[in-house]
């Protein structure tokens, strides 16, 4: 491998421009395609929903979909005023008339048009519990083609938003929101796109500042950043390709893009730093050449052969390390392919491709940029010539003096290694302690900030319309509604905090009982109810599905496959590190360090995001 990498370094040093041009073209194509320059872009193709695995919950959802009497729909939510306010009559009546005439609309459920009006029993599920709001539900016909469904939803959403705008502008104190599965997915994918831009807008400048300190100048610091930008562009292009093969959840994009960004900067930092070291070795020491101590003078003696030699040596050493690192990360991500959850498989497959992109950037684009820069990479930068910063840069830069902060730290740890190990393990163990209380959750609407209209829509729907939101459980039975009445009564007796809707018939052979939660639909109580219902002998076949059941199946699937995935990753990583180092102790130490550091990382995640610590500072709502 070393000979191949060294030869690659020499080849790139001889003709760097074609490599840079190829990456420029790929980056331009990536950004253009991902943002929709050639048609549908990446973000409109993303989906969002609860992670699912093969099992009872997924089978139950399939039965519900196959026997649904509607093809989905949208809802207009009005609150802040009483449902009987006369100002609602004209805009809602006009919207109802228009929507009824839209091709593909099955029915419009408007409490103002039902017998008895908003106060009548027929409108019970469409009026807020406190009476200060109402819902207008538009259902689509079942069996519409995807194109027809999209066209109908677009027309319905446009008309409902017109009605919402009219209500909020003419009725004092009223708030009107249009919501449903389609607007929710659009809102989440838009939020992911915005978060991605914000995150990278922060990460790239901060990374640049850190590397300016490390390298003491803008030229060397910019190399890993340019590589990271190219990596992001090509990664987005790869994710766009994946979206045509598998359903990509919006969260996958953020996960793998951040992974690629971190790896590319890390690998680029290593390559650039080693190249500067190797090129300095080929130059005479300060004062040995005419021109005195000035690096700016004697660096000019470096010729193309110096650059080729330095780049070959860099690829022979740092390049080999990068390859082993990328293979190790790829093996870890490959472990996700052993799980049955589509979400985890998507992260694994897309992540492996992103690692490959980061590796190619580090082995081709970064060396090509270094070859073009040549001897300028070791010329003192502006910051290194600044008196106030020179001392800091010399201590923390990539070429530091023999005596510095880290050398003193290293000697200190070597004097009392056992004490240091015990102290560090104690701190990491303390950080890892919250892991014992880790609770896996489905994000769903919680991915959106509380100020987002779709978040407000679903939060209000859950709070004010208990039987109109998403059920915590849906129990599908191959039975009649009368046969399932006993099950509904059993659930009511088990836990009074759940609202149980009367059994309803779906299709010709099934019935369903919807169970709604006053609080979190995926709470431990809801998950416990899933286990109780599944264990109950009912005399007919049932499928327990819904948010909490899906989460139970997801967690069980992870527990089932985790031992195999961990064993494969640990074994492969051990073998790879053994081949790289020739030592048995080093791979064991690396694996133990990973376990401890991962435990501490997950502990901090629980302490911050589950317990809600630092939520005000970081601006999030704990779940």
Coordinates of C-alpha atoms in Angstrom, one line a residue, residues 17 36 38 54-55 83 88 109 128 137 156 186 205 321 337 357 383 394 401 403 412 421 426 437 459 501 507 595 610:
X17 CA -4.4 20.6 -12.2
X36 CA -32.6 21.4 -7.8
X38 CA -31.3 19.8 -12.9
X54 CA -40.3 -5.6 10.1
X55 CA -42.7 -6.8 12.7
X83 CA -66.5 27.6 17.5
X88 CA -66.3 32.0 10.9
X109 CA -66.0 17.6 7.4
X128 CA -62.0 21.8 20.9
X137 CA -61.1 18.2 7.8
X156 CA -56.7 21.8 -1.1
X186 CA -42.2 19.6 4.0
X205 CA -15.5 29.4 9.9
X321 CA -2.9 6.4 8.3
X337 CA -26.3 -2.7 7.8
X357 CA -15.7 10.6 -0.6
X383 CA 0.2 35.8 11.6
X394 CA 4.7 28.6 17.9
X401 CA 9.2 23.9 19.6
X403 CA 9.3 22.4 24.8
X412 CA 3.4 14.8 33.6
X421 CA -5.7 6.7 34.2
X426 CA -13.4 8.4 37.1
X437 CA -31.5 6.2 32.2
X459 CA -49.3 20.4 19.7
X501 CA -62.3 5.3 20.9
X507 CA -62.6 -3.2 5.2
X595 CA -16.1 2.1 24.7
X610 CA -33.2 14.1 27.8

